[in-house]
CSV table of N, CA and C in Angstrom, one decimal:
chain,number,residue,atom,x,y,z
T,1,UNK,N,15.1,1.8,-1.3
T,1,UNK,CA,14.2,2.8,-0.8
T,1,UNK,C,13.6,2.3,0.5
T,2,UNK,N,13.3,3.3,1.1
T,2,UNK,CA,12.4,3.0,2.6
T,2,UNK,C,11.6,2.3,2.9
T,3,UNK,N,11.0,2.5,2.1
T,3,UNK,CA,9.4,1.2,1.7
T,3,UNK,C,9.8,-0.2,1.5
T,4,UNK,N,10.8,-0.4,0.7
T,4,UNK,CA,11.0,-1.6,0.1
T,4,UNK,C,11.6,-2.3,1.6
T,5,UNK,N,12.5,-1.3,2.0
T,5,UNK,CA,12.9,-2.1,3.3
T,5,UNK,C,11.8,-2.3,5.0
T,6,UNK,N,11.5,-1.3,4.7
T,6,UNK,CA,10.2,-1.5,5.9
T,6,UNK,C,9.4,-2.8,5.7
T,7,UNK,N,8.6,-2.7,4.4
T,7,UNK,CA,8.1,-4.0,4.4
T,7,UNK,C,8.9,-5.2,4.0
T,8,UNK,N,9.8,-5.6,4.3
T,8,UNK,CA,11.3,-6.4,3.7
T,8,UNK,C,10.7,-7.1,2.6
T,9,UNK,N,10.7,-6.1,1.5
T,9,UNK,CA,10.3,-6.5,0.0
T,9,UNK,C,9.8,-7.2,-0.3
T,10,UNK,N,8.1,-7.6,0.5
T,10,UNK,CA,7.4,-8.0,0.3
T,10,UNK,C,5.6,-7.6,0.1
T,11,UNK,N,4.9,-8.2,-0.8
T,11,UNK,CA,4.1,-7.8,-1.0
T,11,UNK,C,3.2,-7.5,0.4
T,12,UNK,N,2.4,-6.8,0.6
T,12,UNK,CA,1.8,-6.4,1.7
T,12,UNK,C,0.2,-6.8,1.8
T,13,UNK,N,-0.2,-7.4,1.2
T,13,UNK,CA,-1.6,-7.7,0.6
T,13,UNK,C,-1.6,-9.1,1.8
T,14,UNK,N,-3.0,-8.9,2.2
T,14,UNK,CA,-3.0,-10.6,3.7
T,14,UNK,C,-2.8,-11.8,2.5
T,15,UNK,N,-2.6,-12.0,3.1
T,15,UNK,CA,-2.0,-14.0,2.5
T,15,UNK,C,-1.7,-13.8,1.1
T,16,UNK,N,-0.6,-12.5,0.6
T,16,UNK,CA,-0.2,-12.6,-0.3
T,16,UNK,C,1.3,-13.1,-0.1
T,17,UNK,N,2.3,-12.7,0.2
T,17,UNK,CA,4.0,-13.1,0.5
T,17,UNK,C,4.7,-12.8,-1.0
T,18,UNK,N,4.0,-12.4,-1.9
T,18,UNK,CA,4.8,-12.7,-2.7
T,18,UNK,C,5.9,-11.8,-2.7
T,19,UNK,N,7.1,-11.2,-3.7
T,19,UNK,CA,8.1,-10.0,-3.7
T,19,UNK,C,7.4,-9.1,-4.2
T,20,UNK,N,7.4,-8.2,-3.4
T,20,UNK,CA,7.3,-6.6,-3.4
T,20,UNK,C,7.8,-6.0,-4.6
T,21,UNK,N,6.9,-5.7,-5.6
T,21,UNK,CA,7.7,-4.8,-6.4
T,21,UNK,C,7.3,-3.1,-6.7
T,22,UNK,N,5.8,-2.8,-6.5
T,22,UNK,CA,5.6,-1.5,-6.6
T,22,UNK,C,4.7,-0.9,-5.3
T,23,UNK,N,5.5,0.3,-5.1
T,23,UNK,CA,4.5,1.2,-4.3
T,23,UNK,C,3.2,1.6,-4.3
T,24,UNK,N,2.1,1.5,-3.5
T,24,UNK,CA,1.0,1.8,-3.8
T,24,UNK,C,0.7,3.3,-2.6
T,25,UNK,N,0.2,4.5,-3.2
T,25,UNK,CA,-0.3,5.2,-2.3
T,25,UNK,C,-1.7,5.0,-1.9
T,26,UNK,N,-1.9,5.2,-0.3
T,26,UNK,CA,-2.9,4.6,0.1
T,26,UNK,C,-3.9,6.1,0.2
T,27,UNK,N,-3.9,7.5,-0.1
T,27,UNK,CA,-4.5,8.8,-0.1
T,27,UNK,C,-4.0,9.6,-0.5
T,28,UNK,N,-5.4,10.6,-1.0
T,28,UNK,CA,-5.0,11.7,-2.1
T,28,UNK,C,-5.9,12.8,-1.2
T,29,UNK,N,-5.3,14.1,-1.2
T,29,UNK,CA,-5.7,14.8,-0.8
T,29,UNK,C,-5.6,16.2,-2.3
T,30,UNK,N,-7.0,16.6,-2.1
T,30,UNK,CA,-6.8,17.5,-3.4
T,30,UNK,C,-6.5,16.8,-4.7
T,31,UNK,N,-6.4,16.3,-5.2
T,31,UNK,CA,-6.3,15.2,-6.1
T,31,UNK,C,-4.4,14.7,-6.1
T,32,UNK,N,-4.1,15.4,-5.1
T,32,UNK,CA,-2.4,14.6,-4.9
T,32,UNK,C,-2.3,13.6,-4.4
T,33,UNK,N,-1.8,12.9,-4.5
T,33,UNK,CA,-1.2,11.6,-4.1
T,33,UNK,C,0.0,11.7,-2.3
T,34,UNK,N,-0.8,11.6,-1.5
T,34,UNK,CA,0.4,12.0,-0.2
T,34,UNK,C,1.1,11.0,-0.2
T,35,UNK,N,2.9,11.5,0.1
T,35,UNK,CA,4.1,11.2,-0.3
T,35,UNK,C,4.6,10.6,0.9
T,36,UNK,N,3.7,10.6,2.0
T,36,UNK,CA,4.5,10.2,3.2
T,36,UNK,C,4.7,9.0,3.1
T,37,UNK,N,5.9,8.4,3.8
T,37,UNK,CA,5.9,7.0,4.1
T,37,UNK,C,5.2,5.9,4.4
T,38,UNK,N,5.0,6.5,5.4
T,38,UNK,CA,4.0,6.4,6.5
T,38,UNK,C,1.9,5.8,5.3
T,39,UNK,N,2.0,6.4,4.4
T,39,UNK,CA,1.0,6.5,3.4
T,39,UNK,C,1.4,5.7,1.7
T,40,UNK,N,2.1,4.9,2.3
T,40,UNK,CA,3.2,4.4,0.7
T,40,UNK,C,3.0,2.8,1.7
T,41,UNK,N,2.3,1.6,0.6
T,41,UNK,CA,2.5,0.2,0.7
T,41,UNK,C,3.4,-0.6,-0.1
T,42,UNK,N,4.1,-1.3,0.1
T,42,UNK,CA,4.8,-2.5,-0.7
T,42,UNK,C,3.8,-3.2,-1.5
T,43,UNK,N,3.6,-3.6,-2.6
T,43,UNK,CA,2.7,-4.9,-3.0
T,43,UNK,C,3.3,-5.2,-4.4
T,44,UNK,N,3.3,-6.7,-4.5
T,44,UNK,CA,3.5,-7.5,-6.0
T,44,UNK,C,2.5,-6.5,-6.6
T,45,UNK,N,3.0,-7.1,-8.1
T,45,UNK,CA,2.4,-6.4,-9.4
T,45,UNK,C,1.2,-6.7,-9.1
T,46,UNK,N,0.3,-8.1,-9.8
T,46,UNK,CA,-0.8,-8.3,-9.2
T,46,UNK,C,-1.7,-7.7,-8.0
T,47,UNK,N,-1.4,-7.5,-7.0
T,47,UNK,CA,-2.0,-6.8,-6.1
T,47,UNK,C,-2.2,-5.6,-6.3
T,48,UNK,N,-1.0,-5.1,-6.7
T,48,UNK,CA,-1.1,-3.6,-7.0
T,48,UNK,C,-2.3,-3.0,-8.1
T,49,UNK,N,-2.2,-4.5,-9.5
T,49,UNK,CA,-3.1,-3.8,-10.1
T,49,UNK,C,-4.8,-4.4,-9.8
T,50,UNK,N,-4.9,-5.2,-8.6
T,50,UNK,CA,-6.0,-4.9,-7.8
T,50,UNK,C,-6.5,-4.1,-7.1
T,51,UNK,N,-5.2,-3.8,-6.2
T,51,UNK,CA,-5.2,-2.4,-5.4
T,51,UNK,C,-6.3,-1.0,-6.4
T,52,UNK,N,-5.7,-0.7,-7.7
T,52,UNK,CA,-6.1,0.0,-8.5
T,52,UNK,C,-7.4,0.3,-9.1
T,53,UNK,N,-7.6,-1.0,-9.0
T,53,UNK,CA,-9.1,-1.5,-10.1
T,53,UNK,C,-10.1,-1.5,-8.7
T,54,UNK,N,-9.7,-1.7,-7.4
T,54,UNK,CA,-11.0,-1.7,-6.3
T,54,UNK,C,-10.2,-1.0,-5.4
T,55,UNK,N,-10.4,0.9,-5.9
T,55,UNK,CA,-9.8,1.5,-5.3
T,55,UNK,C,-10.4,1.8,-3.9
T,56,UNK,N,-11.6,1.9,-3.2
T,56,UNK,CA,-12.4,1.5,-2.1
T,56,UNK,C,-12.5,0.4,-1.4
T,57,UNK,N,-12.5,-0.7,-1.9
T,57,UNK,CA,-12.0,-2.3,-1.2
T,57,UNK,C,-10.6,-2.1,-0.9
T,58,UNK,N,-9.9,-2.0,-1.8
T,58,UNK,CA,-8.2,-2.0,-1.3
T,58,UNK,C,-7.6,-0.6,0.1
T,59,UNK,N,-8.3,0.2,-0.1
T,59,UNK,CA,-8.3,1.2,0.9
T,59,UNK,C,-8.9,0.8,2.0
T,60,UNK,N,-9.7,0.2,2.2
T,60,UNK,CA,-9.9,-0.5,3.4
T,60,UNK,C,-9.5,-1.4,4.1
T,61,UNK,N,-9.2,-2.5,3.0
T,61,UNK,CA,-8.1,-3.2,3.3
T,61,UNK,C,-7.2,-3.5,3.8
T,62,UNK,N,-6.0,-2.1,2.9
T,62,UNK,CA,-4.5,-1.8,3.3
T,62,UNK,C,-4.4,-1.0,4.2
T,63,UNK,N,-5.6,-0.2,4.3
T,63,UNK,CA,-5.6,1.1,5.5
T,63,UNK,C,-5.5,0.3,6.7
T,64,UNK,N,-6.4,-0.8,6.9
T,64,UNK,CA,-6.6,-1.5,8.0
T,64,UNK,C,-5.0,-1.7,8.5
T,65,UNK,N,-4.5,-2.4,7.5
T,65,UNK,CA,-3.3,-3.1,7.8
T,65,UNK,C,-2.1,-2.4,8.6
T,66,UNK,N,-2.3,-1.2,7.9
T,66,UNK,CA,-1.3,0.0,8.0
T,66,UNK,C,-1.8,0.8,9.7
T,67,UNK,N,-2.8,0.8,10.1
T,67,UNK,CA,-3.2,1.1,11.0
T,67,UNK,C,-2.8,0.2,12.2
T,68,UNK,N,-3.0,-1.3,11.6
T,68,UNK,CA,-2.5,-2.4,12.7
T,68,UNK,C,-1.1,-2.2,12.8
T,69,UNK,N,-0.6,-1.7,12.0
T,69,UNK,CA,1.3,-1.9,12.1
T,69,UNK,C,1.7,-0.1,12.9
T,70,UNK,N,0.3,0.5,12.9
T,70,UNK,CA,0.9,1.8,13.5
T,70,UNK,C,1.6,2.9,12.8
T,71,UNK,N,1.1,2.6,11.4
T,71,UNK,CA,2.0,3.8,10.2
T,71,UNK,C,1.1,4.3,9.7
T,72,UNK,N,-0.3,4.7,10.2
T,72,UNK,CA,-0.8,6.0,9.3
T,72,UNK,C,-1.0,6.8,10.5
């Protein structure tokens, strides 16, 4: 998939490195989940189910990130 290769299958979380295993969407619009690429992160399990649990801290976070790399 796109994602996996963009971030070369790695977790995307700062001073994380570990393998990339699930997608995280970074916004919902309407209560959807947007499907863009461009709106889709790489991150290990762990992270992801961080990402989840501090859905406001991680959106700032990863948004940052995603901003710095020029994909949202």
């Amino acid at each position: 998939p796109a994602v996996f290769e963009r971030d070369r299958w790695t977790c995307q979380r700062e001073n994380c490195g570990m393998p990339g295993e699930e997608c995280h969407h970074l916004y919902r619009r309407d209560g959807e989940w947007l499907l863009k690429i461009e709106q889709i992160i790489l991150l290990c399990k762990p992270c992801h189910e961080y990402a989840q649990g501090h859905l406001k801290e991680s959106r700032i976070e990863l948004g940052d990130k995603m901003k710095f790399r020029g994909l949202e």
